[in-house]
Amino acid sequence: MATVGFVPEIMVNGWILTAIEILHRNDLPLGGFAGLKEYRLVMSPKLFGPRVNPGTWSGIAGFVYLADASALSISSHTVIEIASLRAAQNFVLEKPFLAYLAIGNATVKNLDLEDGDLIKGNQLSLKAESDVTLIVIYEI
């Protein structure tokens, strides 16, 4: 069973900071399937039902799954960047990437993208057509 750190409410400079819980990855069992080994930190009971691993957290809203596959010895130089862009702003990356347009509409090389589109390539020049949330994964 995973241990959870806990910090109670405290007052700092007149502000009340609410309680924080901490789930330690290394206290969770190593799980996975088809040779993939990972620590599952978030598993929504709405999605996984009785298959939720003990000790994982439920997530929030549409955030239903989070796992750490560091047990696979994958490069530790992988970056996950979450960009919030306003309409007409640009996002440029000059290296191989995988990107997910979580919210909004954008264009890449005159191609229209909408929320839910996953794209990959060797470089990215994206223009937001509306307010956008973009998740980009690349190696440094």
mmCIF file of N, CA and C in Angstrom:
data_model
loop_
_atom_site.group_PDB
_atom_site.id
_atom_site.type_symbol
_atom_site.label_atom_id
_atom_site.label_comp_id
_atom_site.label_asym_id
_atom_site.label_seq_id
_atom_site.Cartn_x
_atom_site.Cartn_y
_atom_site.Cartn_z
ATOM 1 N N MET A 1 0.849 -1.186 0.000
ATOM 2 C CA MET A 1 0.000 0.000 0.000
ATOM 3 C C MET A 1 0.886 1.237 0.000
ATOM 4 N N ALA A 2 0.552 2.202 -0.806
ATOM 5 C CA ALA A 2 1.332 3.427 -0.916
ATOM 6 C C ALA A 2 1.142 4.283 0.329
ATOM 7 N N THR A 3 2.204 4.954 0.724
ATOM 8 C CA THR A 3 2.101 5.899 1.830
ATOM 9 C C THR A 3 1.830 7.273 1.257
ATOM 10 N N VAL A 4 1.144 8.074 2.020
ATOM 11 C CA VAL A 4 0.788 9.408 1.567
ATOM 12 C C VAL A 4 1.314 10.406 2.580
ATOM 13 N N GLY A 5 2.119 11.364 2.099
ATOM 14 C CA GLY A 5 2.559 12.446 2.963
ATOM 15 C C GLY A 5 1.418 13.442 3.099
ATOM 16 N N PHE A 6 1.384 14.179 4.192
ATOM 17 C CA PHE A 6 0.279 15.102 4.412
ATOM 18 C C PHE A 6 0.807 16.376 5.053
ATOM 19 N N VAL A 7 0.416 17.522 4.491
ATOM 20 C CA VAL A 7 0.761 18.822 5.046
ATOM 21 C C VAL A 7 -0.552 19.506 5.406
ATOM 22 N N PRO A 8 -0.784 19.847 6.694
ATOM 23 C CA PRO A 8 -2.063 20.453 7.096
ATOM 24 C C PRO A 8 -2.163 21.906 6.635
ATOM 25 N N GLU A 9 -3.344 22.500 6.882
ATOM 26 C CA GLU A 9 -3.525 23.918 6.566
ATOM 27 C C GLU A 9 -2.567 24.759 7.395
ATOM 28 N N ILE A 10 -1.992 25.781 6.744
ATOM 29 C CA ILE A 10 -1.115 26.691 7.471
ATOM 30 C C ILE A 10 -1.394 28.114 6.995
ATOM 31 N N MET A 11 -1.024 29.085 7.817
ATOM 32 C CA MET A 11 -1.196 30.498 7.477
ATOM 33 C C MET A 11 0.173 31.040 7.075
ATOM 34 N N VAL A 12 0.249 31.639 5.875
ATOM 35 C CA VAL A 12 1.486 32.239 5.392
ATOM 36 C C VAL A 12 1.163 33.628 4.861
ATOM 37 N N ASN A 13 1.761 34.645 5.463
ATOM 38 C CA ASN A 13 1.551 36.038 5.032
ATOM 39 C C ASN A 13 0.072 36.383 4.887
ATOM 40 N N GLY A 14 -0.745 35.914 5.804
ATOM 41 C CA GLY A 14 -2.165 36.223 5.775
ATOM 42 C C GLY A 14 -2.998 35.324 4.876
ATOM 43 N N TRP A 15 -2.359 34.428 4.129
ATOM 44 C CA TRP A 15 -3.075 33.505 3.255
ATOM 45 C C TRP A 15 -3.176 32.147 3.928
ATOM 46 N N ILE A 16 -4.341 31.503 3.807
ATOM 47 C CA ILE A 16 -4.498 30.152 4.334
ATOM 48 C C ILE A 16 -4.193 29.176 3.206
ATOM 49 N N LEU A 17 -3.164 28.375 3.405
ATOM 50 C CA LEU A 17 -2.809 27.355 2.423
ATOM 51 C C LEU A 17 -3.476 26.057 2.833
ATOM 52 N N THR A 18 -4.213 25.459 1.910
ATOM 53 C CA THR A 18 -4.962 24.251 2.234
ATOM 54 C C THR A 18 -4.067 23.017 2.251
ATOM 55 N N ALA A 19 -4.606 21.955 2.758
ATOM 56 C CA ALA A 19 -3.874 20.700 2.911
ATOM 57 C C ALA A 19 -3.388 20.172 1.563
ATOM 58 N N ILE A 20 -2.240 19.557 1.585
ATOM 59 C CA ILE A 20 -1.640 18.934 0.397
ATOM 60 C C ILE A 20 -1.349 17.480 0.747
ATOM 61 N N GLU A 21 -1.722 16.580 -0.144
ATOM 62 C CA GLU A 21 -1.368 15.176 0.013
ATOM 63 C C GLU A 21 -0.276 14.846 -0.995
ATOM 64 N N ILE A 22 0.607 13.937 -0.639
ATOM 65 C CA ILE A 22 1.708 13.540 -1.519
ATOM 66 C C ILE A 22 1.675 12.029 -1.695
ATOM 67 N N LEU A 23 1.619 11.595 -2.935
ATOM 68 C CA LEU A 23 1.677 10.173 -3.266
ATOM 69 C C LEU A 23 3.088 9.883 -3.781
ATOM 70 N N HIS A 24 3.797 8.999 -3.126
ATOM 71 C CA HIS A 24 5.173 8.685 -3.498
ATOM 72 C C HIS A 24 5.198 7.529 -4.497
ATOM 73 N N ARG A 25 5.687 7.795 -5.696
ATOM 74 C CA ARG A 25 5.736 6.796 -6.768
ATOM 75 C C ARG A 25 6.387 5.496 -6.307
ATOM 76 N N ASN A 26 7.487 5.599 -5.600
ATOM 77 C CA ASN A 26 8.239 4.400 -5.223
ATOM 78 C C ASN A 26 7.528 3.537 -4.186
ATOM 79 N N ASP A 27 6.442 4.047 -3.608
ATOM 80 C CA ASP A 27 5.650 3.251 -2.676
ATOM 81 C C ASP A 27 4.553 2.461 -3.390
ATOM 82 N N LEU A 28 4.378 2.694 -4.683
ATOM 83 C CA LEU A 28 3.357 1.986 -5.458
ATOM 84 C C LEU A 28 3.947 0.713 -6.061
ATOM 85 N N PRO A 29 3.096 -0.285 -6.296
ATOM 86 C CA PRO A 29 3.600 -1.497 -6.953
ATOM 87 C C PRO A 29 3.897 -1.228 -8.426
ATOM 88 N N LEU A 30 4.879 -1.933 -8.955
ATOM 89 C CA LEU A 30 5.201 -1.843 -10.371
ATOM 90 C C LEU A 30 4.209 -2.718 -11.119
ATOM 91 N N GLY A 31 3.505 -2.127 -12.087
ATOM 92 C CA GLY A 31 2.504 -2.876 -12.839
ATOM 93 C C GLY A 31 2.769 -2.777 -14.319
ATOM 94 N N GLY A 32 1.805 -3.153 -15.114
ATOM 95 C CA GLY A 32 1.951 -3.025 -16.556
ATOM 96 C C GLY A 32 1.332 -4.188 -17.296
ATOM 97 N N PHE A 33 1.604 -4.204 -18.606
ATOM 98 C CA PHE A 33 1.071 -5.250 -19.469
ATOM 99 C C PHE A 33 1.967 -5.359 -20.688
ATOM 100 N N ALA A 34 1.952 -6.486 -21.347
ATOM 101 C CA ALA A 34 2.679 -6.720 -22.602
ATOM 102 C C ALA A 34 4.133 -6.279 -22.528
ATOM 103 N N GLY A 35 4.775 -6.527 -21.398
ATOM 104 C CA GLY A 35 6.182 -6.191 -21.248
ATOM 105 C C GLY A 35 6.446 -4.766 -20.796
ATOM 106 N N LEU A 36 5.417 -3.905 -20.781
ATOM 107 C CA LEU A 36 5.567 -2.529 -20.326
ATOM 108 C C LEU A 36 5.418 -2.504 -18.809
ATOM 109 N N LYS A 37 6.406 -1.961 -18.137
ATOM 110 C CA LYS A 37 6.341 -1.852 -16.675
ATOM 111 C C LYS A 37 6.245 -0.385 -16.294
ATOM 112 N N GLU A 38 5.297 -0.075 -15.426
ATOM 113 C CA GLU A 38 5.072 1.315 -15.054
ATOM 114 C C GLU A 38 4.482 1.409 -13.653
ATOM 115 N N TYR A 39 4.682 2.576 -13.056
ATOM 116 C CA TYR A 39 4.039 2.907 -11.795
ATOM 117 C C TYR A 39 2.784 3.691 -12.141
ATOM 118 N N ARG A 40 1.631 3.197 -11.757
ATOM 119 C CA ARG A 40 0.373 3.877 -12.056
ATOM 120 C C ARG A 40 0.005 4.769 -10.882
ATOM 121 N N LEU A 41 -0.006 6.077 -11.138
ATOM 122 C CA LEU A 41 -0.288 7.049 -10.089
ATOM 123 C C LEU A 41 -1.753 7.464 -10.071
ATOM 124 N N VAL A 42 -2.366 7.601 -11.254
ATOM 125 C CA VAL A 42 -3.768 8.001 -11.364
ATOM 126 C C VAL A 42 -4.501 6.993 -12.230
ATOM 127 N N MET A 43 -5.609 6.470 -11.703
ATOM 128 C CA MET A 43 -6.493 5.572 -12.453
ATOM 129 C C MET A 43 -7.927 5.894 -12.031
ATOM 130 N N SER A 44 -8.714 6.436 -12.937
ATOM 131 C CA SER A 44 -10.079 6.812 -12.615
ATOM 132 C C SER A 44 -10.950 5.568 -12.441
ATOM 133 N N PRO A 45 -11.640 5.460 -11.308
ATOM 134 C CA PRO A 45 -12.563 4.344 -11.128
ATOM 135 C C PRO A 45 -13.682 4.336 -12.171
ATOM 136 N N LYS A 46 -14.057 5.514 -12.704
ATOM 137 C CA LYS A 46 -15.092 5.576 -13.734
ATOM 138 C C LYS A 46 -14.637 4.869 -15.005
ATOM 139 N N LEU A 47 -13.334 4.909 -15.278
ATOM 140 C CA LEU A 47 -12.794 4.290 -16.478
ATOM 141 C C LEU A 47 -12.313 2.862 -16.225
ATOM 142 N N PHE A 48 -11.623 2.644 -15.117
ATOM 143 C CA PHE A 48 -10.984 1.348 -14.859
ATOM 144 C C PHE A 48 -11.799 0.426 -13.953
ATOM 145 N N GLY A 49 -12.818 0.966 -13.286
ATOM 146 C CA GLY A 49 -13.678 0.143 -12.432
ATOM 147 C C GLY A 49 -12.886 -0.639 -11.401
ATOM 148 N N PRO A 50 -13.157 -1.953 -11.271
ATOM 149 C CA PRO A 50 -12.484 -2.759 -10.250
ATOM 150 C C PRO A 50 -11.000 -3.022 -10.560
ATOM 151 N N ARG A 51 -10.524 -2.632 -11.742
ATOM 152 C CA ARG A 51 -9.111 -2.850 -12.094
ATOM 153 C C ARG A 51 -8.186 -1.749 -11.583
ATOM 154 N N VAL A 52 -8.724 -0.765 -10.859
ATOM 155 C CA VAL A 52 -7.893 0.306 -10.303
ATOM 156 C C VAL A 52 -6.888 -0.298 -9.329
ATOM 157 N N ASN A 53 -5.634 0.050 -9.496
ATOM 158 C CA ASN A 53 -4.588 -0.446 -8.598
ATOM 159 C C ASN A 53 -4.729 0.195 -7.220
ATOM 160 N N PRO A 54 -4.556 -0.590 -6.156
ATOM 161 C CA PRO A 54 -4.611 -0.030 -4.802
ATOM 162 C C PRO A 54 -3.550 1.057 -4.638
ATOM 163 N N GLY A 55 -3.935 2.156 -3.993
ATOM 164 C CA GLY A 55 -2.992 3.232 -3.722
ATOM 165 C C GLY A 55 -2.984 4.336 -4.756
ATOM 166 N N THR A 56 -3.551 4.100 -5.949
ATOM 167 C CA THR A 56 -3.567 5.152 -6.957
ATOM 168 C C THR A 56 -4.633 6.183 -6.609
ATOM 169 N N TRP A 57 -4.484 7.363 -7.177
ATOM 170 C CA TRP A 57 -5.484 8.403 -6.981
ATOM 171 C C TRP A 57 -6.474 8.390 -8.137
ATOM 172 N N SER A 58 -7.643 9.015 -7.934
ATOM 173 C CA SER A 58 -8.740 8.963 -8.904
ATOM 174 C C SER A 58 -8.606 9.921 -10.073
ATOM 175 N N GLY A 59 -7.782 10.945 -9.977
ATOM 176 C CA GLY A 59 -7.705 11.951 -11.022
ATOM 177 C C GLY A 59 -8.730 13.036 -10.773
ATOM 178 N N ILE A 60 -8.912 13.882 -11.782
ATOM 179 C CA ILE A 60 -9.851 14.987 -11.659
ATOM 180 C C ILE A 60 -10.389 15.329 -13.047
ATOM 181 N N ALA A 61 -11.677 15.520 -13.142
ATOM 182 C CA ALA A 61 -12.355 15.836 -14.412
ATOM 183 C C ALA A 61 -11.949 14.835 -15.484
ATOM 184 N N GLY A 62 -11.416 15.297 -16.616
ATOM 185 C CA GLY A 62 -11.034 14.417 -17.715
ATOM 186 C C GLY A 62 -9.633 13.836 -17.581
ATOM 187 N N PHE A 63 -8.944 14.136 -16.485
ATOM 188 C CA PHE A 63 -7.607 13.592 -16.259
ATOM 189 C C PHE A 63 -7.782 12.245 -15.562
ATOM 190 N N VAL A 64 -7.707 11.140 -16.324
ATOM 191 C CA VAL A 64 -8.119 9.838 -15.810
ATOM 192 C C VAL A 64 -6.987 8.825 -15.655
ATOM 193 N N TYR A 65 -5.775 9.143 -16.163
ATOM 194 C CA TYR A 65 -4.691 8.152 -16.092
ATOM 195 C C TYR A 65 -3.344 8.862 -16.116
ATOM 196 N N LEU A 66 -2.457 8.444 -15.227
ATOM 197 C CA LEU A 66 -1.082 8.935 -15.221
ATOM 198 C C LEU A 66 -0.194 7.799 -14.753
ATOM 199 N N ALA A 67 0.820 7.500 -15.555
ATOM 200 C CA ALA A 67 1.760 6.442 -15.197
ATOM 201 C C ALA A 67 3.175 6.929 -15.451
ATOM 202 N N ASP A 68 4.108 6.386 -14.689
ATOM 203 C CA ASP A 68 5.526 6.701 -14.834
ATOM 204 C C ASP A 68 6.215 5.430 -15.298
ATOM 205 N N ALA A 69 6.731 5.446 -16.521
ATOM 206 C CA ALA A 69 7.391 4.265 -17.090
ATOM 207 C C ALA A 69 8.898 4.327 -16.914
ATOM 208 N N SER A 70 9.375 5.035 -15.891
ATOM 209 C CA SER A 70 10.819 5.169 -15.685
ATOM 210 C C SER A 70 11.480 3.822 -15.400
ATOM 211 N N ALA A 71 10.699 2.833 -15.038
ATOM 212 C CA ALA A 71 11.250 1.495 -14.802
ATOM 213 C C ALA A 71 11.783 0.874 -16.079
ATOM 214 N N LEU A 72 11.423 1.450 -17.241
ATOM 215 C CA LEU A 72 11.889 0.937 -18.527
ATOM 216 C C LEU A 72 13.251 1.479 -18.920
ATOM 217 N N SER A 73 13.816 2.359 -18.108
ATOM 218 C CA SER A 73 15.094 3.011 -18.404
ATOM 219 C C SER A 73 15.027 3.816 -19.704
ATOM 220 N N ILE A 74 13.904 4.451 -19.936
ATOM 221 C CA ILE A 74 13.757 5.360 -21.074
ATOM 222 C C ILE A 74 14.558 6.622 -20.751
ATOM 223 N N SER A 75 15.045 7.291 -21.762
ATOM 224 C CA SER A 75 15.860 8.500 -21.582
ATOM 225 C C SER A 75 15.244 9.429 -20.545
ATOM 226 N N SER A 76 16.082 9.906 -19.640
ATOM 227 C CA SER A 76 15.595 10.829 -18.623
ATOM 228 C C SER A 76 15.578 12.260 -19.128
ATOM 229 N N HIS A 77 15.854 12.451 -20.410
ATOM 230 C CA HIS A 77 15.884 13.790 -20.978
ATOM 231 C C HIS A 77 14.639 14.079 -21.805
ATOM 232 N N THR A 78 13.544 13.404 -21.496
ATOM 233 C CA THR A 78 12.281 13.637 -22.180
ATOM 234 C C THR A 78 11.569 14.799 -21.503
ATOM 235 N N VAL A 79 11.079 15.729 -22.304
ATOM 236 C CA VAL A 79 10.390 16.911 -21.795
ATOM 237 C C VAL A 79 8.919 16.827 -22.174
ATOM 238 N N ILE A 80 8.052 17.126 -21.221
ATOM 239 C CA ILE A 80 6.624 17.275 -21.496
ATOM 240 C C ILE A 80 6.299 18.728 -21.202
ATOM 241 N N GLU A 81 5.900 19.440 -22.229
ATOM 242 C CA GLU A 81 5.623 20.861 -22.097
ATOM 243 C C GLU A 81 4.141 21.094 -22.362
ATOM 244 N N ILE A 82 3.510 21.849 -21.480
ATOM 245 C CA ILE A 82 2.107 22.206 -21.667
ATOM 246 C C ILE A 82 2.065 23.692 -21.972
ATOM 247 N N ALA A 83 1.593 24.024 -23.170
ATOM 248 C CA ALA A 83 1.565 25.419 -23.614
ATOM 249 C C ALA A 83 0.125 25.909 -23.668
ATOM 250 N N SER A 84 -0.121 27.059 -23.067
ATOM 251 C CA SER A 84 -1.411 27.736 -23.178
ATOM 252 C C SER A 84 -1.195 28.943 -24.062
ATOM 253 N N LEU A 85 -1.848 28.955 -25.203
ATOM 254 C CA LEU A 85 -1.680 30.024 -26.177
ATOM 255 C C LEU A 85 -2.987 30.772 -26.386
ATOM 256 N N ARG A 86 -2.888 32.049 -26.644
ATOM 257 C CA ARG A 86 -4.041 32.858 -27.038
ATOM 258 C C ARG A 86 -4.138 32.827 -28.561
ATOM 259 N N ALA A 87 -5.296 33.157 -29.075
ATOM 260 C CA ALA A 87 -5.483 33.207 -30.531
ATOM 261 C C ALA A 87 -4.401 34.085 -31.155
ATOM 262 N N ALA A 88 -3.844 33.615 -32.270
ATOM 263 C CA ALA A 88 -2.808 34.289 -33.067
ATOM 264 C C ALA A 88 -1.397 34.109 -32.514
ATOM 265 N N GLN A 89 -1.235 33.492 -31.343
ATOM 266 C CA GLN A 89 0.109 33.218 -30.846
ATOM 267 C C GLN A 89 0.683 31.997 -31.554
ATOM 268 N N ASN A 90 2.007 31.934 -31.607
ATOM 269 C CA ASN A 90 2.707 30.832 -32.266
ATOM 270 C C ASN A 90 3.494 30.012 -31.265
ATOM 271 N N PHE A 91 3.664 28.735 -31.587
ATOM 272 C CA PHE A 91 4.521 27.828 -30.824
ATOM 273 C C PHE A 91 5.479 27.195 -31.834
ATOM 274 N N VAL A 92 6.787 27.335 -31.597
ATOM 275 C CA VAL A 92 7.792 26.819 -32.526
ATOM 276 C C VAL A 92 8.747 25.907 -31.766
ATOM 277 N N LEU A 93 9.021 24.743 -32.355
ATOM 278 C CA LEU A 93 9.967 23.783 -31.793
ATOM 279 C C LEU A 93 10.742 23.180 -32.957
ATOM 280 N N GLU A 94 12.069 23.218 -32.881
ATOM 281 C CA GLU A 94 12.892 22.741 -33.988
ATOM 282 C C GLU A 94 13.588 21.426 -33.654
ATOM 283 N N LYS A 95 12.801 20.426 -33.303
ATOM 284 C CA LYS A 95 13.306 19.082 -33.025
ATOM 285 C C LYS A 95 12.142 18.106 -33.119
ATOM 286 N N PRO A 96 12.425 16.822 -33.251
ATOM 287 C CA PRO A 96 11.330 15.836 -33.335
ATOM 288 C C PRO A 96 10.413 15.928 -32.108
ATOM 289 N N PHE A 97 9.118 15.769 -32.347
ATOM 290 C CA PHE A 97 8.132 15.970 -31.292
ATOM 291 C C PHE A 97 6.921 15.063 -31.494
ATOM 292 N N LEU A 98 6.135 14.975 -30.451
ATOM 293 C CA LEU A 98 4.797 14.410 -30.462
ATOM 294 C C LEU A 98 3.954 15.429 -29.723
ATOM 295 N N ALA A 99 2.827 15.854 -30.298
ATOM 296 C CA ALA A 99 2.017 16.897 -29.665
ATOM 297 C C ALA A 99 0.537 16.531 -29.709
ATOM 298 N N TYR A 100 -0.164 16.931 -28.663
ATOM 299 C CA TYR A 100 -1.601 16.691 -28.549
ATOM 300 C C TYR A 100 -2.293 18.025 -28.329
ATOM 301 N N LEU A 101 -3.230 18.363 -29.198
ATOM 302 C CA LEU A 101 -4.008 19.586 -29.056
ATOM 303 C C LEU A 101 -5.198 19.267 -28.148
ATOM 304 N N ALA A 102 -5.073 19.618 -26.887
ATOM 305 C CA ALA A 102 -6.093 19.265 -25.899
ATOM 306 C C ALA A 102 -7.324 20.156 -26.002
ATOM 307 N N ILE A 103 -7.093 21.439 -26.270
ATOM 308 C CA ILE A 103 -8.203 22.400 -26.343
ATOM 309 C C ILE A 103 -7.912 23.388 -27.454
ATOM 310 N N GLY A 104 -8.925 23.703 -28.260
ATOM 311 C CA GLY A 104 -8.819 24.791 -29.221
ATOM 312 C C GLY A 104 -8.618 24.351 -30.654
ATOM 313 N N ASN A 105 -8.339 25.354 -31.498
ATOM 314 C CA ASN A 105 -8.103 25.155 -32.927
ATOM 315 C C ASN A 105 -6.786 25.824 -33.296
ATOM 316 N N ALA A 106 -6.061 25.202 -34.226
ATOM 317 C CA ALA A 106 -4.763 25.728 -34.633
ATOM 318 C C ALA A 106 -4.474 25.297 -36.057
ATOM 319 N N THR A 107 -3.407 25.880 -36.635
ATOM 320 C CA THR A 107 -2.949 25.442 -37.947
ATOM 321 C C THR A 107 -1.464 25.109 -37.880
ATOM 322 N N VAL A 108 -1.093 24.085 -38.657
ATOM 323 C CA VAL A 108 0.295 23.678 -38.838
ATOM 324 C C VAL A 108 0.468 23.429 -40.327
ATOM 325 N N LYS A 109 1.364 24.176 -40.977
ATOM 326 C CA LYS A 109 1.608 24.026 -42.413
ATOM 327 C C LYS A 109 0.300 24.042 -43.211
ATOM 328 N N ASN A 110 -0.543 25.005 -42.911
ATOM 329 C CA ASN A 110 -1.842 25.186 -43.586
ATOM 330 C C ASN A 110 -2.822 24.038 -43.364
ATOM 331 N N LEU A 111 -2.553 23.181 -42.408
ATOM 332 C CA LEU A 111 -3.485 22.111 -42.039
ATOM 333 C C LEU A 111 -4.252 22.550 -40.792
ATOM 334 N N ASP A 112 -5.554 22.372 -40.799
ATOM 335 C CA ASP A 112 -6.385 22.748 -39.657
ATOM 336 C C ASP A 112 -6.383 21.641 -38.617
ATOM 337 N N LEU A 113 -6.172 22.037 -37.368
ATOM 338 C CA LEU A 113 -6.210 21.111 -36.236
ATOM 339 C C LEU A 113 -7.317 21.533 -35.287
ATOM 340 N N GLU A 114 -7.868 20.558 -34.580
ATOM 341 C CA GLU A 114 -8.894 20.841 -33.574
ATOM 342 C C GLU A 114 -8.634 19.991 -32.351
ATOM 343 N N ASP A 115 -9.344 20.336 -31.231
ATOM 344 C CA ASP A 115 -9.074 19.577 -30.014
ATOM 345 C C ASP A 115 -9.247 18.085 -30.252
ATOM 346 N N GLY A 116 -8.286 17.355 -29.703
ATOM 347 C CA GLY A 116 -8.278 15.910 -29.850
ATOM 348 C C GLY A 116 -7.321 15.417 -30.920
ATOM 349 N N ASP A 117 -6.683 16.320 -31.669
ATOM 350 C CA ASP A 117 -5.738 15.893 -32.711
ATOM 351 C C ASP A 117 -4.348 15.650 -32.123
ATOM 352 N N LEU A 118 -3.734 14.555 -32.554
ATOM 353 C CA LEU A 118 -2.369 14.188 -32.170
ATOM 354 C C LEU A 118 -1.512 14.344 -33.416
ATOM 355 N N ILE A 119 -0.377 15.026 -33.283
ATOM 356 C CA ILE A 119 0.500 15.244 -34.435
ATOM 357 C C ILE A 119 1.933 14.903 -34.061
ATOM 358 N N LYS A 120 2.742 14.555 -35.060
ATOM 359 C CA LYS A 120 4.163 14.329 -34.815
ATOM 360 C C LYS A 120 4.935 14.779 -36.035
ATOM 361 N N GLY A 121 6.224 15.050 -35.840
ATOM 362 C CA GLY A 121 7.056 15.497 -36.937
ATOM 363 C C GLY A 121 8.457 15.819 -36.454
ATOM 364 N N ASN A 122 9.255 16.383 -37.346
ATOM 365 C CA ASN A 122 10.640 16.716 -37.015
ATOM 366 C C ASN A 122 10.806 18.143 -36.520
ATOM 367 N N GLN A 123 9.830 19.006 -36.796
ATOM 368 C CA GLN A 123 9.808 20.352 -36.249
ATOM 369 C C GLN A 123 8.372 20.849 -36.271
ATOM 370 N N LEU A 124 8.076 21.786 -35.385
ATOM 371 C CA LEU A 124 6.701 22.250 -35.224
ATOM 372 C C LEU A 124 6.642 23.771 -35.295
ATOM 373 N N SER A 125 5.753 24.277 -36.116
ATOM 374 C CA SER A 125 5.431 25.701 -36.147
ATOM 375 C C SER A 125 3.908 25.779 -36.165
ATOM 376 N N LEU A 126 3.330 26.013 -35.002
ATOM 377 C CA LEU A 126 1.881 25.984 -34.826
ATOM 378 C C LEU A 126 1.372 27.387 -34.565
ATOM 379 N N LYS A 127 0.263 27.753 -35.188
ATOM 380 C CA LYS A 127 -0.393 29.031 -34.928
ATOM 381 C C LYS A 127 -1.756 28.755 -34.315
ATOM 382 N N ALA A 128 -1.998 29.329 -33.142
ATOM 383 C CA ALA A 128 -3.284 29.173 -32.468
ATOM 384 C C ALA A 128 -4.340 29.999 -33.194
ATOM 385 N N GLU A 129 -5.453 29.377 -33.534
ATOM 386 C CA GLU A 129 -6.574 30.072 -34.169
ATOM 387 C C GLU A 129 -7.614 30.486 -33.129
ATOM 388 N N SER A 130 -7.523 29.883 -31.946
ATOM 389 C CA SER A 130 -8.375 30.223 -30.804
ATOM 390 C C SER A 130 -7.496 30.021 -29.573
ATOM 391 N N ASP A 131 -8.052 30.170 -28.374
ATOM 392 C CA ASP A 131 -7.277 29.834 -27.187
ATOM 393 C C ASP A 131 -6.980 28.342 -27.240
ATOM 394 N N VAL A 132 -5.721 27.988 -26.988
ATOM 395 C CA VAL A 132 -5.253 26.617 -27.198
ATOM 396 C C VAL A 132 -4.507 26.105 -25.971
ATOM 397 N N THR A 133 -4.711 24.825 -25.674
ATOM 398 C CA THR A 133 -3.849 24.110 -24.737
ATOM 399 C C THR A 133 -3.210 22.989 -25.526
ATOM 400 N N LEU A 134 -1.874 22.999 -25.560
ATOM 401 C CA LEU A 134 -1.093 22.066 -26.360
ATOM 402 C C LEU A 134 -0.124 21.318 -25.454
ATOM 403 N N ILE A 135 -0.090 19.995 -25.564
ATOM 404 C CA ILE A 135 0.849 19.173 -24.803
ATOM 405 C C ILE A 135 1.892 18.671 -25.796
ATOM 406 N N VAL A 136 3.159 19.011 -25.562
ATOM 407 C CA VAL A 136 4.237 18.664 -26.489
ATOM 408 C C VAL A 136 5.278 17.816 -25.766
ATOM 409 N N ILE A 137 5.691 16.724 -26.402
ATOM 410 C CA ILE A 137 6.696 15.823 -25.831
ATOM 411 C C ILE A 137 7.870 15.754 -26.785
ATOM 412 N N TYR A 138 9.082 15.951 -26.229
ATOM 413 C CA TYR A 138 10.293 15.887 -27.048
ATOM 414 C C TYR A 138 11.487 15.576 -26.156
ATOM 415 N N GLU A 139 12.603 15.239 -26.775
ATOM 416 C CA GLU A 139 13.829 14.945 -26.028
ATOM 417 C C GLU A 139 14.807 16.100 -26.179
ATOM 418 N N ILE A 140 15.561 16.346 -25.102
ATOM 419 C CA ILE A 140 16.593 17.385 -25.173
ATOM 420 C C ILE A 140 17.961 16.755 -25.231
#
